[in-house]
Coordinates of C-alpha atoms in Angstrom, one line a residue:
Chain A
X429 CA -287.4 90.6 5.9
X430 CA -283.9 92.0 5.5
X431 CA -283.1 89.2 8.5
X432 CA -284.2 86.6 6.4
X433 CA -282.4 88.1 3.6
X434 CA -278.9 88.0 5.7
X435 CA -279.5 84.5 7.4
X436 CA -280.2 83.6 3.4
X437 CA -283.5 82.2 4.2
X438 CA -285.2 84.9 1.4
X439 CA -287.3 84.2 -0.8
X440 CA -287.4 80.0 -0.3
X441 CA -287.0 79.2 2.9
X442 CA -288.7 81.5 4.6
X443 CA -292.4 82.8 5.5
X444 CA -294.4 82.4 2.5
X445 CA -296.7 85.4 3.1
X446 CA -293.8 87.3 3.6
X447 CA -292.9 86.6 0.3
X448 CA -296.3 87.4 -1.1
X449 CA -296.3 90.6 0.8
X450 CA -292.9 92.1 -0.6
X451 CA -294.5 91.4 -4.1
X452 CA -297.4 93.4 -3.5
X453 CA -295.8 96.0 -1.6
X454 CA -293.7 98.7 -3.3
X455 CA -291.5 99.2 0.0
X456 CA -291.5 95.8 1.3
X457 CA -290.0 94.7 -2.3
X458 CA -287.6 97.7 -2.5
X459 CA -286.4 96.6 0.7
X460 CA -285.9 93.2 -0.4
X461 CA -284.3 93.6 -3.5
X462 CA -281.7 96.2 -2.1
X463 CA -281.1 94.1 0.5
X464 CA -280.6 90.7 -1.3
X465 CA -278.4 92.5 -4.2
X466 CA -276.1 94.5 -1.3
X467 CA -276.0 91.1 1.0
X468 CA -274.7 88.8 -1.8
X469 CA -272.5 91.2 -3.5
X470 CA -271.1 91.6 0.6
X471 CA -271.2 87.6 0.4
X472 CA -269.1 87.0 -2.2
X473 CA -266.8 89.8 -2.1
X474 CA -265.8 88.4 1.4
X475 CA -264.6 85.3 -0.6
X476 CA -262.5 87.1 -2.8
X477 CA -261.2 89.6 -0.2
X478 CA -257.2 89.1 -0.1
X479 CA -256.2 90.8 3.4
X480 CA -252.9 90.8 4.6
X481 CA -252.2 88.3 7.4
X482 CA -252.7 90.0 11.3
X483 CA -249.0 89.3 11.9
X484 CA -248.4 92.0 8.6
X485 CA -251.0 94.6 10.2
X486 CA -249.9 94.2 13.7
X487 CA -246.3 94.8 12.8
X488 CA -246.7 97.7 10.6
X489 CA -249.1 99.3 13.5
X490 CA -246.0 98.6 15.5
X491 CA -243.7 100.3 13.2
X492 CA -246.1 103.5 12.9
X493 CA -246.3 103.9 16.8
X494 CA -242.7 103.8 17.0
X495 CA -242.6 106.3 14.7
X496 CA -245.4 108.2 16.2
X497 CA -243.8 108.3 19.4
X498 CA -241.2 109.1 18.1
X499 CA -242.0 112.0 16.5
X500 CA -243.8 112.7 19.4
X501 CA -240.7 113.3 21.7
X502 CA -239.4 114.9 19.4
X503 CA -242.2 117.7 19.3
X504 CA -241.3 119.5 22.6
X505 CA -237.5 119.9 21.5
X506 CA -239.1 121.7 18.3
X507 CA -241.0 124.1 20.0
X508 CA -237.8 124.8 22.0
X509 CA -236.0 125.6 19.1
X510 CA -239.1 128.1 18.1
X511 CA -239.0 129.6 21.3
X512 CA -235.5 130.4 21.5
X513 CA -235.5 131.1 17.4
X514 CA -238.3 133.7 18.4
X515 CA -236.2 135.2 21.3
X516 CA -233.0 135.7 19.2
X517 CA -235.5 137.9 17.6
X518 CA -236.4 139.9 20.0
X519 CA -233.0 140.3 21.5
X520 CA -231.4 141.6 18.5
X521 CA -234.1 143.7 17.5
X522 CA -234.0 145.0 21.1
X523 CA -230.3 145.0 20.5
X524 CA -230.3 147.1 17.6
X525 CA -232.7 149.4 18.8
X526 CA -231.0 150.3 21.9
X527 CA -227.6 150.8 19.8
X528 CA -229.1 153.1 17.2
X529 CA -229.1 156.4 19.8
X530 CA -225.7 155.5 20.1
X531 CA -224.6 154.5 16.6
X532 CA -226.0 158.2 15.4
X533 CA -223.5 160.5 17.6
X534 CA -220.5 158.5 16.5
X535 CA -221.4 158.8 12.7
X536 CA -221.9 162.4 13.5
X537 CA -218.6 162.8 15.3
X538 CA -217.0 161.0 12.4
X539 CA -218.7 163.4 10.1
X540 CA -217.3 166.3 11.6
X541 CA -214.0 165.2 11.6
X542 CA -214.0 164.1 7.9
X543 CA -216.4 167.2 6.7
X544 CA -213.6 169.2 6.7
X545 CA -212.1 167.1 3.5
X546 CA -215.3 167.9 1.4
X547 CA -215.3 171.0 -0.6
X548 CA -218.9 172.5 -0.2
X549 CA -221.3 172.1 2.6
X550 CA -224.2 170.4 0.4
X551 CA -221.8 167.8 -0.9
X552 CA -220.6 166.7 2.7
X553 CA -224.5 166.6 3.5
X554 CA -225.6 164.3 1.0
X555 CA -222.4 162.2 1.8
X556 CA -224.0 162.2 6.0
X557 CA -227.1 161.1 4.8
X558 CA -225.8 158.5 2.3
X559 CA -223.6 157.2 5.5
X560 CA -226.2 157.5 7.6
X561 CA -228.4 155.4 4.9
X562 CA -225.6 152.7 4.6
X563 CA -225.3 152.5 8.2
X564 CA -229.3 151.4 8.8
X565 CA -229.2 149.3 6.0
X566 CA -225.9 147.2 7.0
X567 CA -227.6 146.8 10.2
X568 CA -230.4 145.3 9.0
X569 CA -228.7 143.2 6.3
X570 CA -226.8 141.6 9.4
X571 CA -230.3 140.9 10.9
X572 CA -231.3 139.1 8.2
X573 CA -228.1 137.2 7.6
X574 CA -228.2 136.3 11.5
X575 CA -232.1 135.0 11.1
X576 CA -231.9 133.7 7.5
X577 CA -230.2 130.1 8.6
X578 CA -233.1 130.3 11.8
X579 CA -235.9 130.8 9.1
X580 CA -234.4 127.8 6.8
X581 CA -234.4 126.2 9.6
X582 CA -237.8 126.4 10.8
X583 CA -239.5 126.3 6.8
X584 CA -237.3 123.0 6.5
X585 CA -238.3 121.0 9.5
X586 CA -241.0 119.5 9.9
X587 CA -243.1 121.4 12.8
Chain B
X437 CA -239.3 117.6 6.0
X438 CA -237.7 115.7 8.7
X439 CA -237.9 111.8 7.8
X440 CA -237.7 109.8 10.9
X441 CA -236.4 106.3 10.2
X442 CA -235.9 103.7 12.7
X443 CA -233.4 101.1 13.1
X444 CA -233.3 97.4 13.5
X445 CA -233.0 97.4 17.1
X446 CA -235.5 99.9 17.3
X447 CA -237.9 98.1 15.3
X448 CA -237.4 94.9 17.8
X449 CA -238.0 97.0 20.6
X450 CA -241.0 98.9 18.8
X451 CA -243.1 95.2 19.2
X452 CA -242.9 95.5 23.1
X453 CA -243.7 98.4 23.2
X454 CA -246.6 98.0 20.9
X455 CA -247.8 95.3 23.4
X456 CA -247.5 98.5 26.1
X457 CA -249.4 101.4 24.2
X458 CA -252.2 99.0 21.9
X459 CA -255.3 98.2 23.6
X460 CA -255.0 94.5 22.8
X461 CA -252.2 91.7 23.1
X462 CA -251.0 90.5 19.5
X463 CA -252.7 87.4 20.4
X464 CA -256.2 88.8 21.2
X465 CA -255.5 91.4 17.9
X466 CA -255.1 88.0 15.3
X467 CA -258.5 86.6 16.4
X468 CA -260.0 90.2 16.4
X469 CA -258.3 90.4 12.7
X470 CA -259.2 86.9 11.4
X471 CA -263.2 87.8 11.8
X472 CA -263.1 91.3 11.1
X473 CA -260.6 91.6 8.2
X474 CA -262.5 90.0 5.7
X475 CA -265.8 92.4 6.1
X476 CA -263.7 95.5 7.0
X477 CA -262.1 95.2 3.4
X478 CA -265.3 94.6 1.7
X479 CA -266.7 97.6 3.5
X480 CA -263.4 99.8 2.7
X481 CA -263.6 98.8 -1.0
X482 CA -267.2 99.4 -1.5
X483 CA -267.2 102.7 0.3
X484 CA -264.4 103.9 -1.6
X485 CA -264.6 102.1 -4.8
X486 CA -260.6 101.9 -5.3
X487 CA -258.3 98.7 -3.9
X488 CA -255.8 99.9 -3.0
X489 CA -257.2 102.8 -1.4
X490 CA -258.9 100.3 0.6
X491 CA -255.8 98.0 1.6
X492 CA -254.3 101.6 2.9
X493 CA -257.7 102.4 4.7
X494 CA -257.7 99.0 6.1
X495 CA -254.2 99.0 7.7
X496 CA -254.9 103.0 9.6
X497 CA -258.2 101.6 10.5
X498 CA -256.6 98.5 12.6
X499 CA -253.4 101.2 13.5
X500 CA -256.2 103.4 15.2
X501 CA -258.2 101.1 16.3
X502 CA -254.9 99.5 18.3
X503 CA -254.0 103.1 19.3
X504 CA -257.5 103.5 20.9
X505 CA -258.6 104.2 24.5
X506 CA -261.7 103.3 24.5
X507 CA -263.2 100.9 27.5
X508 CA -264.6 98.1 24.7
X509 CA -267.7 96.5 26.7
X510 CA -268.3 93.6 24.3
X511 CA -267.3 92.5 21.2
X512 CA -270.2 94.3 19.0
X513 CA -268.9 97.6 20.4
X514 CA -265.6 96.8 19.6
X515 CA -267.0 96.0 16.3
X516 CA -269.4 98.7 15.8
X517 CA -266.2 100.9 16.9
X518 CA -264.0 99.2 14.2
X519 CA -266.5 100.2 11.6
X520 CA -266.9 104.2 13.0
X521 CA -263.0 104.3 12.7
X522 CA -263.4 102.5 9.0
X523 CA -266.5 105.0 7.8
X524 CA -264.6 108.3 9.6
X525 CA -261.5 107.4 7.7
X526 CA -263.6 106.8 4.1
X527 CA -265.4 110.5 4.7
X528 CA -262.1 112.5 5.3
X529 CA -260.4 110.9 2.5
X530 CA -263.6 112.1 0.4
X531 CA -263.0 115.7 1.9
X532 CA -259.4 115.8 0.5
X533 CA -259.2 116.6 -3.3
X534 CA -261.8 114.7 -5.2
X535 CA -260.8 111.6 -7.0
X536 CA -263.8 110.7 -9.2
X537 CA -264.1 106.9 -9.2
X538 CA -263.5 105.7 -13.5
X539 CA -267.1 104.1 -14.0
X540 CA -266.3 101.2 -17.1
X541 CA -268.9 100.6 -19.5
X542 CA -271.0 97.8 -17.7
X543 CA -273.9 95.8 -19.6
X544 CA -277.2 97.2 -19.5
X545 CA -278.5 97.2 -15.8
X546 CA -281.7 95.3 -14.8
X547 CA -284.0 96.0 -11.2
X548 CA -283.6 92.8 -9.2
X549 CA -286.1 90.2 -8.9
X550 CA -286.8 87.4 -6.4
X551 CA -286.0 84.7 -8.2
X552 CA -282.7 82.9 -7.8
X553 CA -280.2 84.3 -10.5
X554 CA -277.1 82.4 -12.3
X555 CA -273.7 82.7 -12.0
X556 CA -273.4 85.2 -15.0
X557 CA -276.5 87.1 -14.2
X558 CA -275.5 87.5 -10.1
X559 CA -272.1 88.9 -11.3
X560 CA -273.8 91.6 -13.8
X561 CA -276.6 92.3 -10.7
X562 CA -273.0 92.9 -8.9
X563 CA -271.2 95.4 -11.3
X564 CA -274.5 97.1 -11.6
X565 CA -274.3 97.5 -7.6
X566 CA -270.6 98.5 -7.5
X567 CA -271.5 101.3 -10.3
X568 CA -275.1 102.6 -9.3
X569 CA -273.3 102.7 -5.3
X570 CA -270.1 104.8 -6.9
X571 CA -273.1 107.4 -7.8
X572 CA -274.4 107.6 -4.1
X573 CA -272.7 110.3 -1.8
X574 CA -270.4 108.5 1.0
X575 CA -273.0 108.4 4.2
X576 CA -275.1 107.3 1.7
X577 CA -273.2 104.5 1.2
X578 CA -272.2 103.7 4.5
X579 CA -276.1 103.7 5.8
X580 CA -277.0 101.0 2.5
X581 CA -274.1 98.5 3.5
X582 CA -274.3 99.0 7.0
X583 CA -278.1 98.1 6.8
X584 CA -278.1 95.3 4.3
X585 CA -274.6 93.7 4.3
X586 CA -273.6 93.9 7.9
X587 CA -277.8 93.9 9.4
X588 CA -277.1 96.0 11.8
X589 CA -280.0 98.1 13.7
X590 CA -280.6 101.7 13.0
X591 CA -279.2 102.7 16.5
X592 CA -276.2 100.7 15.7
X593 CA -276.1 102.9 12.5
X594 CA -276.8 105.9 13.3
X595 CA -274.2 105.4 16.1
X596 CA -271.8 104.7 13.1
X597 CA -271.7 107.6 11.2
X598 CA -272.8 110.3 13.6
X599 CA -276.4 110.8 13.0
X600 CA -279.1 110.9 15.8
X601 CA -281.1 107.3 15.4
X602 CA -284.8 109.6 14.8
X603 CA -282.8 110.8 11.3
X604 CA -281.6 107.6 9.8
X605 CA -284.7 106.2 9.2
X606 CA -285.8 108.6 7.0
X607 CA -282.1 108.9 5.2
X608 CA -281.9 105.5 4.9
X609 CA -285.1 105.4 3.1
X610 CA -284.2 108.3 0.7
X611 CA -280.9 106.3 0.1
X612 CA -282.8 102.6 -0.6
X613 CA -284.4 104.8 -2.9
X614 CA -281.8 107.0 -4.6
X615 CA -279.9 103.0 -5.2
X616 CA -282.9 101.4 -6.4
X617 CA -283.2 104.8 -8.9
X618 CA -280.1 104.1 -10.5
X619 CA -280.2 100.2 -10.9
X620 CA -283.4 101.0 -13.0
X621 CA -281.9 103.5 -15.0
X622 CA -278.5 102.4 -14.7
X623 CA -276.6 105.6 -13.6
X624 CA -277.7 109.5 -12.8
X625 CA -279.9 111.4 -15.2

């Protein structure tokens, strides 16, 4: 049924008892109907399909895998960058770790040279601590200045 | 983001190498086009109910179908292949946010008949079609035309849109049904 229906033999020119069938049978004329409203509608839209010519398609698919390819050369180079971004990192967080034990006795040694200047003992304490304070949070505002550009870096691009 | 552009040089060079990285020549591709377009654009435009959705579906499906690596072993498979990349595109644009096809205000739908219909009465039978398909979910869809436009068999099919051939019967039952539904009542209860 749905062959004669595509080869647009249905109902005419095709077997009669076919025909008699798909009226008496609920499926059978379900079938048909479905199929001779979705093969004509497919018909005639083919008629008034506007497609662009092949030379348009093949052309912009060769444009695109240009592109693609590319992009696609591009990719390793990016995860490079990453890498390296990601061991900057490391190294100045390694860096400023292994500098703190080192950074502390100097502020301490400058302490006791300059404590001598304060008047009472809890004042040049609370002036250590606020050094000591100032000194771990410079450190870490350098960090960030240092990783802010590789950050806007990586947020910007595209991988 | 990081916009790659290309120059003209390297758009001259970008046709030899499409000749290098598609499956077909661009000879071999324009016949291919010429039989297929027409159908493929139908298909695209009744699966997603929206032109130019459709124009845009139809150039990624002939990009990926070029980009392909598949061993073709006739021209049906290449086909049937054309029509997987075509159906797999229309589903994961569905997935993305939900665009609800605009449904007009179409005249008063009637159930099909076998007689042979006039102009005015074929092209109402056809906006009844385009609106009570718009109500049926995409596989739906796919199953109905794939069936009834295109005739293909339920292997074929099934094939198509990634069900196991034992299943579509069934589904494409409860679809033929679901469609014949709405063009009674003209659109879902």
């Amino acid at each position: 049924m749905v062959n004669a229906v595509l080869s647009n033999h249905w109902p005419h020119s095709c077997d009669e008892r076919l025909v008699a069938h798909a009226l008496e049978c609920e499926v059978c004329c379900e079938v048909a109907s479905i199929a001779t409203l979705i093969h004509d509608d497919s018909e005639r839209s083919r008629y008034e399909a506007h497609v662009p010519a092949a030379g348009q398609v093949w052309w912009r698919a060769a444009i695109r895998a240009r592109l693609d390819s590319t992009q696609a050369a591009t990719r390793p180079m990016t995860w490079l960058h990453g890498i390296t971004g990601a061991a900057a990192i490391g190294v100045l967080l390694a860096a400023i770790s292994a500098a703190w034990p080192m950074v502390m006795p100097m502020l301490d040694r400058g302490w006791a040279m300059a404590a001598g200047y304060f008047p009472s003992a809890d004042a040049a304490t609370a002036v250590a601590n606020g050094v000591r304070l100032s000194a771990m949070l410079g450190l870490i505002a350098a960090a960030i200045l240092l990783l802010a550009p590789l950050a806007l870096y990586f947020a910007l691009s595209d991988e | 983001m990081r916009e790659f552009t290309l120059t003209d040089m390297e758009r001259l060079g970008a046709f030899d190498e499409a000749e290098r990285t598609f499956q077909m020549t661009e000879e071999a591709f324009r016949t291919f086009y010429e039989l297929t377009a027409r159908p493929v654009r139908v298909y695209l435009g009744r699966m997603t109910g929206d032109d130019r959705l459709a124009d845009d579906l139809l150039q990624e499906t002939y990009y990926r179908f070029l980009r392909s690596n598949v061993a073709f072993e006739n021209d049906d498979h290449r086909r049937r292949y054309l029509y997987r990349i075509a159906t797999n595109l229309v589903h994961d644009h569905r997935r993305r946010p939900h665009v609800e096809v605009a449904s007009a205000v179409l005249p008063e739908p009637r159930y099909p008949a076998f007689t042979e219909p006039n102009l005015a009465e074929r092209a109402a039978r056809r906006i009844d079609l385009q609106r009570a398909l718009s109500h049926l979910k995409p596989r739906e869809r796919s199953m109905l035309w794939l069936a009834y436009a295109l005739g293909w068999s339920h292997e074929e099919i099934a094939a198509s849109i990634g069900v196991k051939t034992g299943s579509l019967k069934p589904m494409l039952h409860r679809a033929r049904q679901r469609l014949a539904g709405l063009l009674k009542t003209g659109g879902p209860s």
